[in-house]
Coordinates of C-alpha atoms and ligand atoms in Angstrom, one line a residue:
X1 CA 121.6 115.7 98.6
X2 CA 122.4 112.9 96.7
X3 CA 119.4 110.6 96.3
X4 CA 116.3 113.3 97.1
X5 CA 115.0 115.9 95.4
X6 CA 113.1 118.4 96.7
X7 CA 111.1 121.6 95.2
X8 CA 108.7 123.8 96.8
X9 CA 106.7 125.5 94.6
X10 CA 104.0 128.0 96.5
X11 CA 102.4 126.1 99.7
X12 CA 103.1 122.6 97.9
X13 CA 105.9 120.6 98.4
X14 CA 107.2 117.7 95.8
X15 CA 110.0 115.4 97.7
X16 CA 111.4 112.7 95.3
X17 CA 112.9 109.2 96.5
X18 CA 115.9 109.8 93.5
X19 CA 118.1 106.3 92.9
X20 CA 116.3 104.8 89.7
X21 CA 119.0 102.3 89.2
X22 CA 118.0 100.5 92.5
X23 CA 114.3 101.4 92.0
X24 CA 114.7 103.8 94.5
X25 CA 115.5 101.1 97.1
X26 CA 116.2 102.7 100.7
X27 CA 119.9 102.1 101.6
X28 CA 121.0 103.6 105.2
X29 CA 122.4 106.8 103.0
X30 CA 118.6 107.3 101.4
X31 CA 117.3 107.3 105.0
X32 CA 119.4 109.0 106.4
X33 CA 118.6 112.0 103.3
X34 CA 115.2 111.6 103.5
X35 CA 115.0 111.9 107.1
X36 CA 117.7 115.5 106.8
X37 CA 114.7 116.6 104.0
X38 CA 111.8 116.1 106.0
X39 CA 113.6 118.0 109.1
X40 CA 113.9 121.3 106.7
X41 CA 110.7 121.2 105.3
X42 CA 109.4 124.9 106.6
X43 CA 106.6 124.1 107.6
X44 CA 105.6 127.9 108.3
X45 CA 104.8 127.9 103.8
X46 CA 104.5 124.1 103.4
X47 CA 100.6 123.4 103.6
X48 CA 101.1 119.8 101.8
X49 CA 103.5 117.4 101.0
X50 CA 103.6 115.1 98.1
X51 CA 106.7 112.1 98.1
X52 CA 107.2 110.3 95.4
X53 CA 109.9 107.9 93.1
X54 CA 111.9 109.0 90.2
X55 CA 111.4 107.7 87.0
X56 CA 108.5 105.6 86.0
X57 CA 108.3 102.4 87.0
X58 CA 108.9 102.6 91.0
X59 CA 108.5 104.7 93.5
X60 CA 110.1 102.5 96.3
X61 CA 110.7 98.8 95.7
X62 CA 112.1 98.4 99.4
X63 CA 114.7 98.7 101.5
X64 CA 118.2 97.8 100.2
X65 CA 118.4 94.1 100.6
X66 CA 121.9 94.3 99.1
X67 CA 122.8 96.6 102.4
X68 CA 120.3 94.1 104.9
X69 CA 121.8 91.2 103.8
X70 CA 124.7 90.8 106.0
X71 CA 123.6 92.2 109.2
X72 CA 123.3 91.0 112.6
X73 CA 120.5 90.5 115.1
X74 CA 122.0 94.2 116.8
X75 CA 122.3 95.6 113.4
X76 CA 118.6 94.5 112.1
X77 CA 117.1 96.0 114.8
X78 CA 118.7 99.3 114.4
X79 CA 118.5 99.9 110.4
X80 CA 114.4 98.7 111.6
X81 CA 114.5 101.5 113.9
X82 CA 116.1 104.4 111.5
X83 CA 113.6 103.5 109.1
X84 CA 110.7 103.1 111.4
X85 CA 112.0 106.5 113.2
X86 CA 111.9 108.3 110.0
X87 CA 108.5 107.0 108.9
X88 CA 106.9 108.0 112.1
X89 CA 108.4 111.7 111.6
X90 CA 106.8 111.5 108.2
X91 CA 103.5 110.0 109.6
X92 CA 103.6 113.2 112.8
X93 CA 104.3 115.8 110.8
X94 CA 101.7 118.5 111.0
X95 CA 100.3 119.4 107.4
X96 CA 99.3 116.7 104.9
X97 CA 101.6 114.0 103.4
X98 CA 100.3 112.4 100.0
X99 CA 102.4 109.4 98.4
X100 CA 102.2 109.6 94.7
X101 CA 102.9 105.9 93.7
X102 CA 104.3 105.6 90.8
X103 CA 105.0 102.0 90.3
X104 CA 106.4 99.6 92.6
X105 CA 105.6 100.0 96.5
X106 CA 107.2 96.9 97.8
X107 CA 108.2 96.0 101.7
X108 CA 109.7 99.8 102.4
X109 CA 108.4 101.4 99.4
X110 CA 104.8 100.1 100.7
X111 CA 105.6 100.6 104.5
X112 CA 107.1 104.2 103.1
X113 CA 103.4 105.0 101.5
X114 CA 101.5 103.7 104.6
X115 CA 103.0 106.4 106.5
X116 CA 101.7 108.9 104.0
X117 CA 98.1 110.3 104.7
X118 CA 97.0 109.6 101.5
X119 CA 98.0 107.5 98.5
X120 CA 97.3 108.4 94.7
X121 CA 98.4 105.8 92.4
X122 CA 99.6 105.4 88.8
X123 CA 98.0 102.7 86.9
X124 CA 101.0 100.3 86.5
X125 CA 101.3 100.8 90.9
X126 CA 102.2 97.3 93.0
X127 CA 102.3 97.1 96.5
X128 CA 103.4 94.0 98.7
X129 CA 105.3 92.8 101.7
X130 CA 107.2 90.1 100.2
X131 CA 109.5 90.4 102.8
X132 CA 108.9 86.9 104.7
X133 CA 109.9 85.8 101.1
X134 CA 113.6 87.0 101.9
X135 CA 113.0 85.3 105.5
X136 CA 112.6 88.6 107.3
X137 CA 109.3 90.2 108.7
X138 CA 108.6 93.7 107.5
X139 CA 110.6 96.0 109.5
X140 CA 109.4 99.6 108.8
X141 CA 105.8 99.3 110.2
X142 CA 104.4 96.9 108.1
X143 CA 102.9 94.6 110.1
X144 CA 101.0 97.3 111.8
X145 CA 100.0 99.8 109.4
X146 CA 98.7 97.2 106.7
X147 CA 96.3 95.9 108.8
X148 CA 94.9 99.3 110.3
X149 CA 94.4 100.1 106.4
X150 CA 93.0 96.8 104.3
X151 CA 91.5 94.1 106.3
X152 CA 92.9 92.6 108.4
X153 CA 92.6 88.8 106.6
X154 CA 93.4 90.7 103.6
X155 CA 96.2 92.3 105.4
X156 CA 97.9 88.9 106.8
X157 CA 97.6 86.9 103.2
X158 CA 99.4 89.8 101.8
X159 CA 102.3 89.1 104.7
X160 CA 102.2 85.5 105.2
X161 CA 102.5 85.0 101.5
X162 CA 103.7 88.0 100.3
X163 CA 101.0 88.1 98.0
X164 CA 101.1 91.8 95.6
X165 CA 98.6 93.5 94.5
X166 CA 98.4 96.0 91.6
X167 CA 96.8 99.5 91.5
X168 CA 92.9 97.9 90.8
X169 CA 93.2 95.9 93.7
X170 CA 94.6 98.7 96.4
X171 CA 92.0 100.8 95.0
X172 CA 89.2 98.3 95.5
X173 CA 91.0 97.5 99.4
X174 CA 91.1 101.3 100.3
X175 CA 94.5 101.4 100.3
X176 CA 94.8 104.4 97.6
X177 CA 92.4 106.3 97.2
X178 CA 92.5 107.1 93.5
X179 CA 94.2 105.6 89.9
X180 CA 95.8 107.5 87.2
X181 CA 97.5 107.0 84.4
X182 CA 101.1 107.7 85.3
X183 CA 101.4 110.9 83.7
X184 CA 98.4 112.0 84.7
X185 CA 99.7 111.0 88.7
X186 CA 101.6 113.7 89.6
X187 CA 99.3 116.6 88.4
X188 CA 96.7 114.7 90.4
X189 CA 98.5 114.7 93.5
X190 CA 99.6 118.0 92.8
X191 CA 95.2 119.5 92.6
X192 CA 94.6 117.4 95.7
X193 CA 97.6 119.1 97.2
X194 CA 96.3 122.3 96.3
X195 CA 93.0 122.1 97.1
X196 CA 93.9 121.1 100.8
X197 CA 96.4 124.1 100.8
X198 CA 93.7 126.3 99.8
X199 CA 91.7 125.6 103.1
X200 CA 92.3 127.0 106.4
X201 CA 95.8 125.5 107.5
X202 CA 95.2 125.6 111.2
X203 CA 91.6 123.8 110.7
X204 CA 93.5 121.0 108.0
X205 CA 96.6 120.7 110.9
X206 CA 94.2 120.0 113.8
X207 CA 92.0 117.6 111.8
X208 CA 94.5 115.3 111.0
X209 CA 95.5 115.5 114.7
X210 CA 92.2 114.7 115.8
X211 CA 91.6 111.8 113.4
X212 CA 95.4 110.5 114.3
X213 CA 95.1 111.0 117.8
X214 CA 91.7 110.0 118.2
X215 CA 92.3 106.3 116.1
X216 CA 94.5 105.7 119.1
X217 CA 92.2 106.0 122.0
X218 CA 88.3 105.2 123.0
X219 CA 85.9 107.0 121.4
X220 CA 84.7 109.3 124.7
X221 CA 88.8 110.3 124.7
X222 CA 88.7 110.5 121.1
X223 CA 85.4 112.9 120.9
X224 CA 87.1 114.8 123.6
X225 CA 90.4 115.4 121.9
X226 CA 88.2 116.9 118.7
X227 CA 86.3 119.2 121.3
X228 CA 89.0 121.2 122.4
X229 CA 91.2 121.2 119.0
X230 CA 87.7 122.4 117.4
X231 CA 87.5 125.0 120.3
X232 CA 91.1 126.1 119.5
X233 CA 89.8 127.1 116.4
X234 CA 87.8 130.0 117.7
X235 CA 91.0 131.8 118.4
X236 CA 91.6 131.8 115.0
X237 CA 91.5 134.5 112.3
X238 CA 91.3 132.1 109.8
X239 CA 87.7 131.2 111.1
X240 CA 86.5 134.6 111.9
X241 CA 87.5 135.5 108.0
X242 CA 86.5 132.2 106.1
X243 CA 82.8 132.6 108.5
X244 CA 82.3 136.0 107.4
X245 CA 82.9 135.5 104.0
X246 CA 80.4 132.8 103.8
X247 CA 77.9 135.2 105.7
X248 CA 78.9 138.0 103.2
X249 CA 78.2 135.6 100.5
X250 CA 82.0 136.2 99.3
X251 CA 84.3 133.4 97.9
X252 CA 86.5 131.8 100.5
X253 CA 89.4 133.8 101.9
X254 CA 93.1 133.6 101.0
X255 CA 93.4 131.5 104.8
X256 CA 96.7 133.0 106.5
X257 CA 97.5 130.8 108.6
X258 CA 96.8 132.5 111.9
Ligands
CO8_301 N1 117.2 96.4 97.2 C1 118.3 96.6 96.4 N2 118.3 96.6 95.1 C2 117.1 96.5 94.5 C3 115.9 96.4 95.2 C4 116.0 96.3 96.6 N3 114.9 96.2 97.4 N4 114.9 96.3 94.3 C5 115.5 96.4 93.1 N5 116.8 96.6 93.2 C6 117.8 96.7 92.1 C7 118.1 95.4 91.4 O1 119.0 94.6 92.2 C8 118.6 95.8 90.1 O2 119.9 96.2 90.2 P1 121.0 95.8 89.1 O3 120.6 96.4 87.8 O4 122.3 96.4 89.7 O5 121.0 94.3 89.0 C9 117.8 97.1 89.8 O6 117.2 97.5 91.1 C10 116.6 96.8 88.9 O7 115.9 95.8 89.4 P2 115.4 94.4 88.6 O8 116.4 94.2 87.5 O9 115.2 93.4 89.5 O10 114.1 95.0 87.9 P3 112.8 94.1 87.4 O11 112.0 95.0 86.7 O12 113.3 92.8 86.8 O13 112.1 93.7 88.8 C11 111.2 94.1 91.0 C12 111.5 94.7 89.6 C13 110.1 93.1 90.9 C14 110.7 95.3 91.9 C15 112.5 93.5 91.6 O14 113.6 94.4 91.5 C16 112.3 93.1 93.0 O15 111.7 92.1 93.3 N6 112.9 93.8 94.0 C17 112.9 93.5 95.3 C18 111.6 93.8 96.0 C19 111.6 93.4 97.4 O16 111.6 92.3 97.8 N7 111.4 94.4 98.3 C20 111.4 94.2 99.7 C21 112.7 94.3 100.3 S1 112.7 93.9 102.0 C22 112.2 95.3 102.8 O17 111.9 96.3 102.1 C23 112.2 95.3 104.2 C24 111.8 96.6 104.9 C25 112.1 96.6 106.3 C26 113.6 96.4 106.6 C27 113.9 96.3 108.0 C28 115.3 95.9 108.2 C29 115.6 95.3 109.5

């Protein structure tokens, strides 16, 4: 692949958005990459994935406007759809997905870490939607996952006047969940990583199904969606070892996965 790199290293997974002299802006060839390297993550050793941008100073600063700039009402619609497509793969996968944000986040590159799970960011982070700016609406989920994040008024200033806001602000919003200095960034991401693949993988799978599913639906529906994914757990030999080790007074298990 050109433009992504990815390394595995144990039960952690480090996918990198890899065309610094655009910023790593998503042209219909990074899409179409990123959307090849999410389909052979093995998910059977992956416990957590971490995406971030090469270099320091972005991690996505939006789809290619060079690319979008000639298209046609047909043709809008369908780059909108490959890159909403491959953000809702990222967004359903099973284990964990973290965005490391490293810098810019703008229109894609902030639609691109909405999808994520969780976002970590470096100190010198900016995320906006400056796309009605450029006299388009966002097109890669945007409008929708912005305002189930930040509020909502918060939300529509940010996409009305494409207003951005720097790595204080997102942390003071909710929208990442921790600053670092940007070397430090990575190796954060990487302990969070860790310490979620260190827990049982079945229990971490089924909890961001419930929490995913559940946002979706009433709260009886959602209550009941959590009852039988927490009953499924029972089958589980992850449970019966991580219970008796706490009963045992022993450390936590290695979790296999079963
Ligand atoms: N697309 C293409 N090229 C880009 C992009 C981009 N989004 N962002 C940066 N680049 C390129 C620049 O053109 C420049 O290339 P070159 O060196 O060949 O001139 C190179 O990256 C470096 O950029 P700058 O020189 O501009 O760097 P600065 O440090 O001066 O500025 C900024 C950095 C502020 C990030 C600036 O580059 C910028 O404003 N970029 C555009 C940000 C933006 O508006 N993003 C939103 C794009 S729209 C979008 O994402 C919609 C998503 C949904 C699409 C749905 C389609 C239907």
């Amino acid at each position: 692949m050109s433009f992504i790199k990815y390394e595995q290293k144990d039960a952690i997974a480090v996918l990198t958005i890899d065309r610094e002299r655009a910023l790593n802006a998503l042209n219909s060839e990074v899409l179409g990459e990123l959307d090849a390297a999410i389909d052979a993550i093995d998910l059977d050793a992956v416990r957590c994935l971490i995406i971030t941008g090469a270099g320091q100073k972005s991690f996505v600063a939006g789809a290619d406007i060079g690319e979008m700039s000639t298209l046609s009402k047909a043709e809008g619609e369908a780059f909108g759809k490959k890159g909403n497509d491959v953000f809702r793969k990222i967004e359903k996968l099973p284990i964990p997905v973290i965005a490391a944000v490293n810098g810019f986040a703008l229109g894609g590159g902030c639609e691109l870490s909405m999808s994520c799970d969780i976002r970590l960011a470096s100190e010198n982070a900016v995320f906006g939607q400056p796309e009605t700016g450029l006299g388009i609406t966002p097109g890669f989920g945007g409008t929708q996952r912005l305002a189930r994040i930040i509020p909502v008024g918060k939300a529509k200033e940010m996409l009305y006047a494409g207003t951005k806001i720097k790595a204080d602000e997102a942390l003071s919003l909710g929208l990442v969940n921790a600053v670092y200095p940007s070397e430090e960034l990575l190796p954060a991401a990487e302990k969070l990583a860790s310490k979620i693949a260190r827990n049982a993988p079945i229990a971490v799978r089924a909890s961001k199904k419930a929490v995913d599913e559940g946002l979706q639906v009433s709260i009886d529906e959602a209550i009941v969606i959590e009852e039988k994914l927490f009953g499924s757990c029972f089958e589980t030999e992850d449970q019966r070892n991580g219970m008796a080790a706490f009963l045992n007074k022993e450390k936590a298990p290695a979790f296999q996965n079963k």
